[in-house]
Short mmCIF file of C-alpha atoms in Angstrom, two decimals:
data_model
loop_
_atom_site.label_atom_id
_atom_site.label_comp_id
_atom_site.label_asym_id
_atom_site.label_seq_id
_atom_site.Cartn_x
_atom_site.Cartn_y
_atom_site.Cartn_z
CA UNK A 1 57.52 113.26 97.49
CA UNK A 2 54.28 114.46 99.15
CA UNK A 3 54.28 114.07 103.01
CA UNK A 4 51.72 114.75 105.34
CA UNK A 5 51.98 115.21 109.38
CA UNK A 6 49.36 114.91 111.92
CA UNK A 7 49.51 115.51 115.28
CA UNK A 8 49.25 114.62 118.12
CA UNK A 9 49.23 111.02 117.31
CA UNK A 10 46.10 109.99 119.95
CA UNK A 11 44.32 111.82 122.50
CA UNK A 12 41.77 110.91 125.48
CA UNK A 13 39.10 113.39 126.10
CA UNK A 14 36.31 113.85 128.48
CA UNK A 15 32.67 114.20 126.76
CA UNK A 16 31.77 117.74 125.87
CA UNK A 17 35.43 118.78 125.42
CA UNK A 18 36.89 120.57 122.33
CA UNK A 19 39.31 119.08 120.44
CA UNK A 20 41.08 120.00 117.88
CA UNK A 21 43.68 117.87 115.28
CA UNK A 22 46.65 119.29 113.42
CA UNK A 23 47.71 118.12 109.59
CA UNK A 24 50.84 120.06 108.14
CA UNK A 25 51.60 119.06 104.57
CA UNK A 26 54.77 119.26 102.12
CA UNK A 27 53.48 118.87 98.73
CA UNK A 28 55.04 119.98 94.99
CA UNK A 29 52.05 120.80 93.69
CA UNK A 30 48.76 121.23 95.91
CA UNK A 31 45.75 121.03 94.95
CA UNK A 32 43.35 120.08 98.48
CA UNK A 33 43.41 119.08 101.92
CA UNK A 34 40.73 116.07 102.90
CA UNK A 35 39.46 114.60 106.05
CA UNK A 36 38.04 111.31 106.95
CA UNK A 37 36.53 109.66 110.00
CA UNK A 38 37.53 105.85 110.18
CA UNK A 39 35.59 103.97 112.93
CA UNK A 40 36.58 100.13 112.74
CA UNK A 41 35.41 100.00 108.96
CA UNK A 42 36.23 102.10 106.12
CA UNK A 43 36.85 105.71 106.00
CA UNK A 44 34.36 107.95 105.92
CA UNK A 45 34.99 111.10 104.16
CA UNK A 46 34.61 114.97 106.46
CA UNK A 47 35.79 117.81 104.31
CA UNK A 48 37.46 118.74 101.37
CA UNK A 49 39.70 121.93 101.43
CA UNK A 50 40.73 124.08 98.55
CA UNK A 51 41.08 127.95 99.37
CA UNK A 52 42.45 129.11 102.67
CA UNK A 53 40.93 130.66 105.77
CA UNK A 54 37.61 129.26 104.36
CA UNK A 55 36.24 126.91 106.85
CA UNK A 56 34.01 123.88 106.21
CA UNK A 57 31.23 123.26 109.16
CA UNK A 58 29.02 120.12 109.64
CA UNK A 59 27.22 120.11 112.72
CA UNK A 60 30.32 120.20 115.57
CA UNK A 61 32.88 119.84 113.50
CA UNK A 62 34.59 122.21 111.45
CA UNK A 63 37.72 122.70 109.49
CA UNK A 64 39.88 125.29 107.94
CA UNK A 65 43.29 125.85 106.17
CA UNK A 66 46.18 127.85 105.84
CA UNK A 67 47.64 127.44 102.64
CA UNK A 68 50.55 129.74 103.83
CA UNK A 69 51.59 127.92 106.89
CA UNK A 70 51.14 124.46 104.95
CA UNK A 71 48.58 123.14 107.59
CA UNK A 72 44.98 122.64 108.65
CA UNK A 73 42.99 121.71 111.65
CA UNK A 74 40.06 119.88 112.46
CA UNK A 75 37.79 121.41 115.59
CA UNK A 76 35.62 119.16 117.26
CA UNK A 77 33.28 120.91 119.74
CA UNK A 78 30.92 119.67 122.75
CA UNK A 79 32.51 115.59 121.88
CA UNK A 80 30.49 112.86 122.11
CA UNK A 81 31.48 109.02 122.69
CA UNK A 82 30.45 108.64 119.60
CA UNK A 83 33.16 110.51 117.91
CA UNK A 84 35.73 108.46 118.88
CA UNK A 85 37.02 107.49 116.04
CA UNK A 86 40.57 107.60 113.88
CA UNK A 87 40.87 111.13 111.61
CA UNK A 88 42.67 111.04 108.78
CA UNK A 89 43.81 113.49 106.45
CA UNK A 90 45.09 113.65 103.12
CA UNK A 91 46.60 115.49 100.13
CA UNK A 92 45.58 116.02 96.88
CA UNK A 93 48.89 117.60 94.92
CA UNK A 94 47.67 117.52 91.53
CA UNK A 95 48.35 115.12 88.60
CA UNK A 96 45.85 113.22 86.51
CA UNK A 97 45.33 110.22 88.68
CA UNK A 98 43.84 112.02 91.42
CA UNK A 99 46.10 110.03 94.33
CA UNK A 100 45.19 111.00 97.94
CA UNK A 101 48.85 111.02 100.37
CA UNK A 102 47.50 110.03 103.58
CA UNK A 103 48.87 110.59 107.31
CA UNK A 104 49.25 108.46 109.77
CA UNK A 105 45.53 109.56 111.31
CA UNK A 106 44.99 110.68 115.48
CA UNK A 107 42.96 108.60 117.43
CA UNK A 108 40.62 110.77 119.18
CA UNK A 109 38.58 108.27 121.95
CA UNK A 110 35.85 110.29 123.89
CA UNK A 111 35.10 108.71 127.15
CA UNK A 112 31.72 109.74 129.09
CA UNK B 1 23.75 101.69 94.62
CA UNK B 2 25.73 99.13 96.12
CA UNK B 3 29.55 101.84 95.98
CA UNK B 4 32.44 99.99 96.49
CA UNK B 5 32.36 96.10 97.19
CA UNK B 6 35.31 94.02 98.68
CA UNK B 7 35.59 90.80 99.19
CA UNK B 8 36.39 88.59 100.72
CA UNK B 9 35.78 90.25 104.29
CA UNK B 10 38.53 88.10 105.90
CA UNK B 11 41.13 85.41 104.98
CA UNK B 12 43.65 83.66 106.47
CA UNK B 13 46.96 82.37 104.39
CA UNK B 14 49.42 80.78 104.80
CA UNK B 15 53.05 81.84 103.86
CA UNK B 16 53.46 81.17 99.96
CA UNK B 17 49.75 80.93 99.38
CA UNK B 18 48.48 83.22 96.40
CA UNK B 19 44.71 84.66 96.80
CA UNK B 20 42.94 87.29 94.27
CA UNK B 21 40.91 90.32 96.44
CA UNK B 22 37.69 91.75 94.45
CA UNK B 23 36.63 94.93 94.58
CA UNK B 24 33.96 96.00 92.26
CA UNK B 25 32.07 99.42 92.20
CA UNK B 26 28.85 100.33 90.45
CA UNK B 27 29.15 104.30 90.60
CA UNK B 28 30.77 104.00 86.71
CA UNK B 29 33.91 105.64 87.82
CA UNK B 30 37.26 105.56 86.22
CA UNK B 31 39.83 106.06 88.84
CA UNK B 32 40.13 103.28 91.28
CA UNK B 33 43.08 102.52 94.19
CA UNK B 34 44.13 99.62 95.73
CA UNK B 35 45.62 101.07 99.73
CA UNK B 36 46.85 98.56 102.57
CA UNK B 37 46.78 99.93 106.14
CA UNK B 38 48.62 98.75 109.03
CA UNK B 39 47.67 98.87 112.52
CA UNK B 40 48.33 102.77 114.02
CA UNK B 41 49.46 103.75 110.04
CA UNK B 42 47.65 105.45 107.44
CA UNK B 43 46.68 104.59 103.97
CA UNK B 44 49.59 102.88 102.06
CA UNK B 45 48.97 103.30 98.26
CA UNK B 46 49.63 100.05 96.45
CA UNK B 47 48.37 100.09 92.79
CA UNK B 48 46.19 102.69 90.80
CA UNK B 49 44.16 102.77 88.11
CA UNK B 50 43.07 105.89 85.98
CA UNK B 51 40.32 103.57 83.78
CA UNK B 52 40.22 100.21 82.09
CA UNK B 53 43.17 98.85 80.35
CA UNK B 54 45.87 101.16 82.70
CA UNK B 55 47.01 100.79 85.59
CA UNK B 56 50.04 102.36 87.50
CA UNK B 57 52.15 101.56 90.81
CA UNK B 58 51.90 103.33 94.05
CA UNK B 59 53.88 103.90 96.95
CA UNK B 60 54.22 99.99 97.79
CA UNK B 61 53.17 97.86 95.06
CA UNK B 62 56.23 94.66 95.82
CA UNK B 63 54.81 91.44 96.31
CA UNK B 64 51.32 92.50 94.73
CA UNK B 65 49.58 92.54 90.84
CA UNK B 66 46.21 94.38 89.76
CA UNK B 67 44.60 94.39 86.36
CA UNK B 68 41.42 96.43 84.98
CA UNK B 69 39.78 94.60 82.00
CA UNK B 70 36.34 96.74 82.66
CA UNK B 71 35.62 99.86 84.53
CA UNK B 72 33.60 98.18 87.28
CA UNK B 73 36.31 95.75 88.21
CA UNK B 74 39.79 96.42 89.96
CA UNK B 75 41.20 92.92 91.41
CA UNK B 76 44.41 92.93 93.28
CA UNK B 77 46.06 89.62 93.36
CA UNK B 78 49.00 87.97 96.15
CA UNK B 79 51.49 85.90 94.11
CA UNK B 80 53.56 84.57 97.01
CA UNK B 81 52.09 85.43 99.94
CA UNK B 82 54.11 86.69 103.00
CA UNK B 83 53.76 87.52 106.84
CA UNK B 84 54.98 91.08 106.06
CA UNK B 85 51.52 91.43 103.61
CA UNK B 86 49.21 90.85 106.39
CA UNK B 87 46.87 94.28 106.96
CA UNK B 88 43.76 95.31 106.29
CA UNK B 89 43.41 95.98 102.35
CA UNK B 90 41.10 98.82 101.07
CA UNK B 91 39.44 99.22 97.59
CA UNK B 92 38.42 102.93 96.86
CA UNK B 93 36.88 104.80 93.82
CA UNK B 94 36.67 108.56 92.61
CA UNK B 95 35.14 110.43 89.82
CA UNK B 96 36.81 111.68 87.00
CA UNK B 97 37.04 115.41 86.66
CA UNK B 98 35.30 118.63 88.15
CA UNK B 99 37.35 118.98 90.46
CA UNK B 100 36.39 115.76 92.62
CA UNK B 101 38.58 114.74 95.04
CA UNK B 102 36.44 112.37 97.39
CA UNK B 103 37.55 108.76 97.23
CA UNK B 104 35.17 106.42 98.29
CA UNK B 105 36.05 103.22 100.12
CA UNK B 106 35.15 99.67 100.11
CA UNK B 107 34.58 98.07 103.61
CA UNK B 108 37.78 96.58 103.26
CA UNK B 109 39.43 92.88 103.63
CA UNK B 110 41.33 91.75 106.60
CA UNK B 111 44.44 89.36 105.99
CA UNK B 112 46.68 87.56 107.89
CA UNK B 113 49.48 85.61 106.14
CA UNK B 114 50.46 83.09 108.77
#
């Protein structure tokens, strides 16, 4: 069964700090790596990761993963308040019904 | 487009009660997921569905019944409703193929089973 890790669980940060989130995976059959920004509404969807040491960038955040080492992080530079937020992420390990394995998300809050 | 609709937005139950949730989506895909999610846990995968007419069980489906007559539509219905079931319930949708991934998520429905 597919399992996915994040870590650390929360963290408090000052405005403009850098941040950055861990997700380690254990799947049979992988396929990619996704992240999501959930405010207090629906997820929001980040990246989507296939190949490693390729990294994704939008605007402060970027993301990357190591397909050896089973993980991936999620950087999040100069923070603003208004990335406080839960970040998920989730594994796609192949199959036809395209299930997502989620973990149990960090919640990142920025404080000015 | 409208994406993925939920509702209700809230409800309350009581213990026993029964209730349907709706989630339709307008994007015309095929795959669509019915997740719960508990306060400080992630997504919980309840039922699945890979296009009308099938559907498949997830990672907790007890205590909980979907059906998919048409590919817009993926209800999720509480027979018995119980304190344990109370969460906030998310609808999501994907595309079929290319390599796709993405889900995308309804605003969700809160419940509390009382």
């Amino acid at each position: 069964e597919d399992k996915v890790v994040q870590s650390p669980l929360s963290l408090v940060v000052h405005e403009g700090d850098t941040v950055t989130l861990n997700c380690s995976y254990e799947v049979t059959n992988f396929r990619s790596l996704l992240w999501y920004k959930q405010e207090k509404k629906a997820p929001t969807f980040l990246f989507m990761l296939t190949s490693s040491g390729i990294e994704k960038k939008s605007g402060r955040l970027s993301s990357i993963l190591d397909k050896k080492e089973l993980f991936s992080i999620l950087n999040i530079t100069a923070t603003q308040t208004g990335d406080s937020a839960v970040y998920l992420c989730a594994d796609h390990s192949g199959g036809s019904n395209y299930k997502l394995t989620f973990g149990k998300g960090t919640l990142l809050t920025v404080n000015p | 487009n409208a994406g993925v609709t939920q509702t209700p937005k809230f409800r309350i139950l009581k213990i026993g009660q029964s209730m349907t949730l709706q989630c339709t989506q307008d994007m015309n895909h095929n795959y669509m997921y019915w997740y719960r999610q508990d306060p400080g846990m992630g997504l919980k995968l309840i039922y699945y569905s890979v296009g009308a007419g099938i559907t498949d069980k997830g990672e907790v489906p007890n205590g909980y019944n979907v059906s998919r007559s048409t590919t817009e539509d993926f209800p999720l219905r509480l027979e018995l409703a119980a304190p344990s079931q109370t969460s906030v319930y998310f609808c999501a949708s994907t595309p079929d193929g290319g390599g796709v991934y993405e889900q995308y998520f309804g605003p969700g429905t809160r419940l509390t089973v009382t």
